[in-house]
Amino acid sequence: MARVLRMAAWGLAGTAVIAAAAAYGAAWMGERKAQRLVEVQVAPVVIREDPASIAHGKYLYESRGCMECHGAGGGGKQVIDDPGGLRVRAPDLTRANPAIAAYQPVDWVRSIRHGVAPSLRPLMVMPSEDYNRLSDEDLGALIGYLRSLPAAMGAPAEITMPWVVRALYGVGVVQDAASKIDHSLPAQPALVPEPTARYGAYVANVCLGCHGPAFRGGKIPGAPPDWPAAADLRPVPGGAMARYGEAAAFIEMMRSGKRPDGSALSRVMPFDSFGRMNDTELTALYLFLAGLPQR
């Protein structure tokens, strides 16, 4: 019996060593993946810097989630400071940041549309999958606005990932945007903003990073453990959209961050940004989500 117990103990110890080695190896793979070079063909975009375009770029910056991470003036801010070790500070996007001051027009496009830095390394945490389908007109206006921002404090990005997240990244459970994007797709043609499901599909691109390509929601890989799962946005029984029988109720939720019964939704959802979308865009988004297939 003692011999059997000793063998079992050695077996458990061996399993623990193998598991630790696998975890270390996965974390090492994550470090290597973060340093890889991502070669993409970057199509040039006309940077729009006339007053009307800059005003539109400001609207996009404030309503598409950029402000949520980079702050109202583009100076960057602490986005995540989790006790588990995940810390993310979004960088200053103004010319006060030396890295941004060196940006050429192609660098802006590569970073926003493709999730790739001028160094050709993947941008970590940046949700470029949400912005890859921006039309050239919208992207040009957004870049024009960013280039017009007055200098802030110049702080760079600061990202610390605990070894668990690095390991998940190494084995592909957590992915950077550059891995998710089909870089061969041409730019989305410009659409006239109108309250239609077709235009709503364009607006809904900003939901992809958290809710997924099929809008089914679920736990967000790599997010802090206390973050709730992203909602299923399909019009399925018991789903989030089942609460909203008309666009007005949906718009009220997006603006207030509250369900129809008055209960508060998680502030992980960037209501401060998305609630700034105008009625046309929110109505279009509602019509698109309400018309999604249920399976």
mmCIF file of C-alpha atoms in Angstrom:
data_model
loop_
_atom_site.group_PDB
_atom_site.id
_atom_site.type_symbol
_atom_site.label_atom_id
_atom_site.label_comp_id
_atom_site.label_asym_id
_atom_site.label_seq_id
_atom_site.Cartn_x
_atom_site.Cartn_y
_atom_site.Cartn_z
ATOM 1 C CA MET A 1 0.000 0.000 0.000
ATOM 2 C CA ALA A 2 2.833 2.399 0.901
ATOM 3 C CA ARG A 3 4.450 1.661 -2.465
ATOM 4 C CA VAL A 4 1.203 2.503 -4.262
ATOM 5 C CA LEU A 5 0.884 5.764 -2.336
ATOM 6 C CA ARG A 6 4.495 6.695 -3.145
ATOM 7 C CA MET A 7 3.880 5.983 -6.823
ATOM 8 C CA ALA A 8 0.704 8.088 -6.748
ATOM 9 C CA ALA A 9 2.550 10.945 -5.042
ATOM 10 C CA TRP A 10 5.324 10.824 -7.647
ATOM 11 C CA GLY A 11 2.677 10.757 -10.362
ATOM 12 C CA LEU A 12 0.939 13.829 -8.978
ATOM 13 C CA ALA A 13 4.252 15.633 -8.597
ATOM 14 C CA GLY A 14 5.152 14.778 -12.176
ATOM 15 C CA THR A 15 1.787 16.024 -13.404
ATOM 16 C CA ALA A 16 2.256 19.287 -11.507
ATOM 17 C CA VAL A 17 5.714 19.755 -13.025
ATOM 18 C CA ILE A 18 4.373 19.088 -16.519
ATOM 19 C CA ALA A 19 1.477 21.513 -15.971
ATOM 20 C CA ALA A 20 3.842 24.206 -14.679
ATOM 21 C CA ALA A 21 6.167 23.681 -17.633
ATOM 22 C CA ALA A 22 3.236 23.892 -20.047
ATOM 23 C CA ALA A 23 2.014 27.117 -18.438
ATOM 24 C CA TYR A 24 5.516 28.607 -18.559
ATOM 25 C CA GLY A 25 5.848 27.555 -22.184
ATOM 26 C CA ALA A 26 2.498 29.111 -23.073
ATOM 27 C CA ALA A 27 3.465 32.379 -21.357
ATOM 28 C CA TRP A 28 6.775 32.354 -23.260
ATOM 29 C CA MET A 29 4.849 31.831 -26.489
ATOM 30 C CA GLY A 30 2.726 34.835 -25.553
ATOM 31 C CA GLU A 31 5.817 37.010 -25.159
ATOM 32 C CA ARG A 32 7.088 35.846 -28.544
ATOM 33 C CA LYS A 33 3.729 36.441 -30.214
ATOM 34 C CA ALA A 34 3.576 40.004 -28.892
ATOM 35 C CA GLN A 35 6.969 40.685 -30.513
ATOM 36 C CA ARG A 36 6.108 39.256 -33.933
ATOM 37 C CA LEU A 37 6.072 41.475 -37.010
ATOM 38 C CA VAL A 38 2.755 41.844 -38.832
ATOM 39 C CA GLU A 39 3.153 42.842 -42.471
ATOM 40 C CA VAL A 40 -0.030 44.383 -43.896
ATOM 41 C CA GLN A 41 -0.774 46.302 -47.061
ATOM 42 C CA VAL A 42 -1.979 49.700 -45.866
ATOM 43 C CA ALA A 43 -4.187 51.515 -48.353
ATOM 44 C CA PRO A 44 -3.726 55.286 -48.105
ATOM 45 C CA VAL A 45 -6.589 57.382 -46.760
ATOM 46 C CA VAL A 46 -7.189 61.071 -47.396
ATOM 47 C CA ILE A 47 -6.854 62.869 -44.054
ATOM 48 C CA ARG A 48 -9.759 65.303 -43.777
ATOM 49 C CA GLU A 49 -8.906 68.454 -41.856
ATOM 50 C CA ASP A 50 -11.574 70.949 -42.899
ATOM 51 C CA PRO A 51 -13.792 72.213 -40.034
ATOM 52 C CA ALA A 52 -16.794 70.028 -40.933
ATOM 53 C CA SER A 53 -14.657 66.885 -41.141
ATOM 54 C CA ILE A 54 -12.895 67.635 -37.859
ATOM 55 C CA ALA A 55 -16.295 68.106 -36.198
ATOM 56 C CA HIS A 56 -17.398 64.740 -37.615
ATOM 57 C CA GLY A 57 -14.140 63.150 -36.466
ATOM 58 C CA LYS A 58 -14.769 64.497 -32.966
ATOM 59 C CA TYR A 59 -18.237 62.942 -33.039
ATOM 60 C CA LEU A 60 -16.763 59.582 -34.055
ATOM 61 C CA TYR A 61 -14.053 59.816 -31.388
ATOM 62 C CA GLU A 62 -16.618 60.497 -28.684
ATOM 63 C CA SER A 63 -19.279 58.013 -29.839
ATOM 64 C CA ARG A 64 -17.234 55.003 -30.957
ATOM 65 C CA GLY A 65 -15.414 54.217 -27.722
ATOM 66 C CA CYS A 66 -12.121 56.038 -28.395
ATOM 67 C CA MET A 67 -12.852 58.559 -25.650
ATOM 68 C CA GLU A 68 -13.636 55.740 -23.223
ATOM 69 C CA CYS A 69 -9.980 54.691 -23.169
ATOM 70 C CA HIS A 70 -8.033 57.728 -24.350
ATOM 71 C CA GLY A 71 -10.001 60.409 -22.515
ATOM 72 C CA ALA A 72 -11.943 63.449 -23.654
ATOM 73 C CA GLY A 73 -8.837 65.312 -24.804
ATOM 74 C CA GLY A 74 -6.952 62.294 -26.133
ATOM 75 C CA GLY A 75 -4.434 62.417 -23.295
ATOM 76 C CA GLY A 76 -4.880 58.766 -22.312
ATOM 77 C CA LYS A 77 -5.905 57.339 -18.964
ATOM 78 C CA GLN A 78 -5.872 54.257 -16.764
ATOM 79 C CA VAL A 79 -8.391 51.835 -18.255
ATOM 80 C CA ILE A 80 -7.848 48.681 -16.185
ATOM 81 C CA ASP A 81 -6.101 48.295 -12.823
ATOM 82 C CA ASP A 82 -7.077 44.817 -11.709
ATOM 83 C CA PRO A 83 -5.789 43.303 -8.440
ATOM 84 C CA GLY A 84 -4.959 40.169 -10.431
ATOM 85 C CA GLY A 85 -2.186 42.028 -12.218
ATOM 86 C CA LEU A 86 -3.812 43.197 -15.459
ATOM 87 C CA ARG A 87 -3.062 46.889 -15.875
ATOM 88 C CA VAL A 88 -3.774 48.944 -18.964
ATOM 89 C CA ARG A 89 -3.124 52.627 -19.465
ATOM 90 C CA ALA A 90 -4.145 53.919 -22.882
ATOM 91 C CA PRO A 91 -1.553 56.219 -24.461
ATOM 92 C CA ASP A 92 -1.720 59.933 -25.060
ATOM 93 C CA LEU A 93 -2.815 60.341 -28.699
ATOM 94 C CA THR A 94 -1.692 63.956 -28.967
ATOM 95 C CA ARG A 95 1.573 65.266 -30.385
ATOM 96 C CA ALA A 96 2.929 65.549 -26.815
ATOM 97 C CA ASN A 97 3.579 61.799 -27.000
ATOM 98 C CA PRO A 98 6.851 61.438 -28.969
ATOM 99 C CA ALA A 99 5.669 58.199 -30.558
ATOM 100 C CA ILE A 100 2.495 59.880 -31.829
ATOM 101 C CA ALA A 101 4.360 63.006 -32.935
ATOM 102 C CA ALA A 102 6.325 60.780 -35.314
ATOM 103 C CA TYR A 103 3.170 59.270 -36.847
ATOM 104 C CA GLN A 104 2.765 59.669 -40.589
ATOM 105 C CA PRO A 105 -0.724 59.345 -42.166
ATOM 106 C CA VAL A 106 -0.046 55.697 -43.039
ATOM 107 C CA ASP A 107 0.824 54.969 -39.392
ATOM 108 C CA TRP A 108 -2.567 56.231 -38.234
ATOM 109 C CA VAL A 109 -4.317 53.987 -40.750
ATOM 110 C CA ARG A 110 -2.168 50.969 -39.866
ATOM 111 C CA SER A 111 -2.813 51.420 -36.156
ATOM 112 C CA ILE A 112 -6.551 52.146 -36.226
ATOM 113 C CA ARG A 113 -7.655 49.928 -39.105
ATOM 114 C CA HIS A 114 -5.208 47.045 -38.713
ATOM 115 C CA GLY A 115 -4.134 47.055 -35.048
ATOM 116 C CA VAL A 116 -0.455 47.245 -35.996
ATOM 117 C CA ALA A 117 2.094 49.760 -34.708
ATOM 118 C CA PRO A 118 4.583 51.608 -36.940
ATOM 119 C CA SER A 119 7.151 49.065 -35.673
ATOM 120 C CA LEU A 120 4.922 46.384 -37.286
ATOM 121 C CA ARG A 121 4.279 44.781 -33.913
ATOM 122 C CA PRO A 122 0.667 44.121 -32.892
ATOM 123 C CA LEU A 123 -0.999 46.753 -30.754
ATOM 124 C CA MET A 124 -2.113 45.106 -27.536
ATOM 125 C CA VAL A 125 -5.633 45.732 -26.171
ATOM 126 C CA MET A 126 -6.436 48.194 -28.990
ATOM 127 C CA PRO A 127 -9.796 46.920 -30.427
ATOM 128 C CA SER A 128 -9.043 47.605 -34.091
ATOM 129 C CA GLU A 129 -11.515 44.909 -35.119
ATOM 130 C CA ASP A 130 -14.159 47.470 -34.154
ATOM 131 C CA TYR A 131 -12.662 50.075 -36.495
ATOM 132 C CA ASN A 132 -11.388 47.997 -39.399
ATOM 133 C CA ARG A 133 -14.608 48.505 -41.361
ATOM 134 C CA LEU A 134 -14.729 52.279 -40.972
ATOM 135 C CA SER A 135 -15.130 53.879 -44.373
ATOM 136 C CA ASP A 136 -12.195 55.868 -45.701
ATOM 137 C CA GLU A 137 -14.267 59.015 -45.235
ATOM 138 C CA ASP A 138 -14.975 58.312 -41.568
ATOM 139 C CA LEU A 139 -11.426 57.142 -40.870
ATOM 140 C CA GLY A 140 -9.981 60.211 -42.577
ATOM 141 C CA ALA A 141 -12.196 62.483 -40.467
ATOM 142 C CA LEU A 142 -11.260 60.646 -37.255
ATOM 143 C CA ILE A 143 -7.547 60.929 -38.009
ATOM 144 C CA GLY A 144 -7.972 64.592 -38.910
ATOM 145 C CA TYR A 145 -9.556 65.216 -35.522
ATOM 146 C CA LEU A 146 -6.828 63.311 -33.668
ATOM 147 C CA ARG A 147 -4.129 65.312 -35.429
ATOM 148 C CA SER A 148 -5.878 68.541 -34.414
ATOM 149 C CA LEU A 149 -5.865 67.809 -30.677
ATOM 150 C CA PRO A 150 -3.806 70.158 -28.506
ATOM 151 C CA ALA A 151 -0.828 68.625 -26.749
ATOM 152 C CA ALA A 152 -1.595 66.837 -23.489
ATOM 153 C CA MET A 153 0.890 65.201 -21.086
ATOM 154 C CA GLY A 154 2.627 62.818 -23.502
ATOM 155 C CA ALA A 155 2.256 59.591 -21.501
ATOM 156 C CA PRO A 156 2.882 56.369 -23.463
ATOM 157 C CA ALA A 157 0.865 53.172 -23.273
ATOM 158 C CA GLU A 158 1.488 51.008 -20.216
ATOM 159 C CA ILE A 159 0.311 47.403 -20.373
ATOM 160 C CA THR A 160 1.061 44.729 -17.799
ATOM 161 C CA MET A 161 -0.387 41.264 -18.354
ATOM 162 C CA PRO A 162 -0.252 38.587 -15.634
ATOM 163 C CA TRP A 163 1.288 35.303 -16.694
ATOM 164 C CA VAL A 164 -2.151 33.664 -16.978
ATOM 165 C CA VAL A 165 -3.228 36.196 -19.600
ATOM 166 C CA ARG A 166 0.140 35.877 -21.367
ATOM 167 C CA ALA A 167 -0.313 32.106 -21.443
ATOM 168 C CA LEU A 168 -3.855 32.388 -22.814
ATOM 169 C CA TYR A 169 -2.532 34.805 -25.418
ATOM 170 C CA GLY A 170 0.249 32.389 -26.280
ATOM 171 C CA VAL A 171 -2.153 29.531 -27.025
ATOM 172 C CA GLY A 172 -4.652 31.728 -28.875
ATOM 173 C CA VAL A 173 -7.495 31.913 -26.348
ATOM 174 C CA VAL A 174 -6.821 35.636 -26.049
ATOM 175 C CA GLN A 175 -6.085 37.286 -29.396
ATOM 176 C CA ASP A 176 -4.851 40.687 -30.442
ATOM 177 C CA ALA A 177 -6.858 42.591 -33.032
ATOM 178 C CA ALA A 178 -4.270 41.989 -35.747
ATOM 179 C CA SER A 179 -4.972 38.240 -35.427
ATOM 180 C CA LYS A 180 -8.742 38.703 -35.739
ATOM 181 C CA ILE A 181 -8.840 41.071 -38.707
ATOM 182 C CA ASP A 182 -9.012 40.015 -42.349
ATOM 183 C CA HIS A 183 -6.439 42.507 -43.592
ATOM 184 C CA SER A 184 -7.198 41.711 -47.234
ATOM 185 C CA LEU A 185 -10.678 43.254 -47.125
ATOM 186 C CA PRO A 186 -11.111 46.511 -49.036
ATOM 187 C CA ALA A 187 -12.394 49.544 -47.190
ATOM 188 C CA GLN A 188 -16.106 49.697 -46.443
ATOM 189 C CA PRO A 189 -17.805 52.007 -48.973
ATOM 190 C CA ALA A 190 -19.218 55.176 -47.463
ATOM 191 C CA LEU A 191 -22.877 54.938 -46.466
ATOM 192 C CA VAL A 192 -25.412 57.694 -46.008
ATOM 193 C CA PRO A 193 -26.448 57.736 -42.322
ATOM 194 C CA GLU A 194 -30.086 56.680 -42.207
ATOM 195 C CA PRO A 195 -32.338 54.747 -39.797
ATOM 196 C CA THR A 196 -32.051 51.420 -41.619
ATOM 197 C CA ALA A 197 -30.764 47.976 -40.692
ATOM 198 C CA ARG A 198 -28.194 48.278 -43.497
ATOM 199 C CA TYR A 199 -26.652 51.337 -41.920
ATOM 200 C CA GLY A 200 -27.078 49.730 -38.497
ATOM 201 C CA ALA A 201 -24.826 46.873 -39.620
ATOM 202 C CA TYR A 202 -22.120 49.459 -40.259
ATOM 203 C CA VAL A 203 -22.594 51.042 -36.831
ATOM 204 C CA ALA A 204 -22.602 47.594 -35.180
ATOM 205 C CA ASN A 205 -18.982 47.003 -36.143
ATOM 206 C CA VAL A 206 -18.124 48.846 -32.939
ATOM 207 C CA CYS A 207 -19.754 46.009 -30.955
ATOM 208 C CA LEU A 208 -17.538 43.237 -32.366
ATOM 209 C CA GLY A 209 -14.669 43.406 -29.895
ATOM 210 C CA CYS A 210 -16.810 42.408 -26.895
ATOM 211 C CA HIS A 211 -19.913 40.773 -28.365
ATOM 212 C CA GLY A 212 -18.169 38.779 -31.104
ATOM 213 C CA PRO A 213 -18.671 38.482 -34.874
ATOM 214 C CA ALA A 214 -22.069 36.792 -34.459
ATOM 215 C CA PHE A 215 -23.126 39.116 -31.592
ATOM 216 C CA ARG A 216 -23.664 36.098 -29.318
ATOM 217 C CA GLY A 217 -21.746 37.649 -26.433
ATOM 218 C CA GLY A 218 -20.100 35.537 -23.752
ATOM 219 C CA LYS A 219 -17.101 35.905 -21.473
ATOM 220 C CA ILE A 220 -14.557 38.315 -22.925
ATOM 221 C CA PRO A 221 -11.214 36.452 -23.177
ATOM 222 C CA GLY A 222 -8.479 38.081 -21.125
ATOM 223 C CA ALA A 223 -10.802 40.524 -19.358
ATOM 224 C CA PRO A 224 -10.584 40.958 -15.566
ATOM 225 C CA PRO A 225 -12.366 38.071 -13.819
ATOM 226 C CA ASP A 226 -14.974 40.354 -12.261
ATOM 227 C CA TRP A 227 -16.174 41.602 -15.645
ATOM 228 C CA PRO A 228 -19.564 40.159 -16.612
ATOM 229 C CA ALA A 229 -20.056 38.231 -19.819
ATOM 230 C CA ALA A 230 -20.982 40.350 -22.820
ATOM 231 C CA ALA A 231 -24.710 40.136 -23.567
ATOM 232 C CA ASP A 232 -26.143 38.081 -26.413
ATOM 233 C CA LEU A 233 -27.422 40.798 -28.751
ATOM 234 C CA ARG A 234 -29.548 38.530 -30.922
ATOM 235 C CA PRO A 235 -33.341 38.807 -30.547
ATOM 236 C CA VAL A 236 -33.568 35.449 -28.766
ATOM 237 C CA PRO A 237 -35.972 34.642 -25.906
ATOM 238 C CA GLY A 238 -34.380 35.807 -22.680
ATOM 239 C CA GLY A 239 -31.689 37.739 -24.544
ATOM 240 C CA ALA A 240 -30.853 41.396 -24.047
ATOM 241 C CA MET A 241 -32.802 42.580 -27.092
ATOM 242 C CA ALA A 242 -35.967 40.834 -25.908
ATOM 243 C CA ARG A 243 -36.470 43.734 -23.473
ATOM 244 C CA TYR A 244 -36.730 46.315 -26.223
ATOM 245 C CA GLY A 245 -39.802 46.089 -28.398
ATOM 246 C CA GLU A 246 -39.205 49.459 -29.994
ATOM 247 C CA ALA A 247 -36.287 51.694 -30.859
ATOM 248 C CA ALA A 248 -37.198 54.358 -28.279
ATOM 249 C CA ALA A 249 -36.692 51.948 -25.365
ATOM 250 C CA PHE A 250 -33.369 50.779 -26.804
ATOM 251 C CA ILE A 251 -32.166 54.356 -27.257
ATOM 252 C CA GLU A 252 -33.143 55.214 -23.679
ATOM 253 C CA MET A 253 -31.102 52.241 -22.436
ATOM 254 C CA MET A 254 -28.059 53.287 -24.482
ATOM 255 C CA ARG A 255 -28.274 56.819 -23.112
ATOM 256 C CA SER A 256 -29.050 56.000 -19.469
ATOM 257 C CA GLY A 257 -27.270 52.678 -18.922
ATOM 258 C CA LYS A 258 -30.462 51.297 -17.362
ATOM 259 C CA ARG A 259 -32.898 48.541 -18.299
ATOM 260 C CA PRO A 260 -36.602 49.344 -18.783
ATOM 261 C CA ASP A 261 -37.236 48.274 -15.166
ATOM 262 C CA GLY A 262 -34.756 50.898 -13.945
ATOM 263 C CA SER A 263 -31.998 48.474 -12.940
ATOM 264 C CA ALA A 264 -28.465 49.501 -13.877
ATOM 265 C CA LEU A 265 -26.452 47.679 -16.511
ATOM 266 C CA SER A 266 -22.745 46.977 -16.033
ATOM 267 C CA ARG A 267 -20.545 50.024 -16.546
ATOM 268 C CA VAL A 268 -18.127 47.790 -18.432
ATOM 269 C CA MET A 269 -20.395 48.662 -21.349
ATOM 270 C CA PRO A 270 -19.148 52.105 -22.514
ATOM 271 C CA PHE A 271 -22.449 53.969 -22.236
ATOM 272 C CA ASP A 272 -20.657 57.304 -21.863
ATOM 273 C CA SER A 273 -19.429 56.875 -25.435
ATOM 274 C CA PHE A 274 -22.131 54.880 -27.200
ATOM 275 C CA GLY A 275 -24.858 57.003 -25.632
ATOM 276 C CA ARG A 276 -23.466 59.931 -27.625
ATOM 277 C CA MET A 277 -24.542 58.372 -30.908
ATOM 278 C CA ASN A 278 -27.309 60.395 -32.499
ATOM 279 C CA ASP A 279 -30.875 59.115 -32.847
ATOM 280 C CA THR A 280 -30.349 58.094 -36.473
ATOM 281 C CA GLU A 281 -27.411 55.837 -35.631
ATOM 282 C CA LEU A 282 -29.001 54.332 -32.523
ATOM 283 C CA THR A 283 -32.235 53.630 -34.408
ATOM 284 C CA ALA A 284 -30.245 51.994 -37.203
ATOM 285 C CA LEU A 285 -28.313 49.911 -34.668
ATOM 286 C CA TYR A 286 -31.560 48.815 -33.040
ATOM 287 C CA LEU A 287 -33.075 47.770 -36.379
ATOM 288 C CA PHE A 288 -29.982 45.761 -37.253
ATOM 289 C CA LEU A 289 -29.775 43.947 -33.916
ATOM 290 C CA ALA A 290 -33.531 43.316 -33.806
ATOM 291 C CA GLY A 291 -33.282 41.684 -37.223
ATOM 292 C CA LEU A 292 -30.363 39.359 -36.479
ATOM 293 C CA PRO A 293 -30.997 35.647 -37.042
ATOM 294 C CA GLN A 294 -31.820 33.837 -33.814
ATOM 295 C CA ARG A 295 -29.462 30.940 -34.413
#
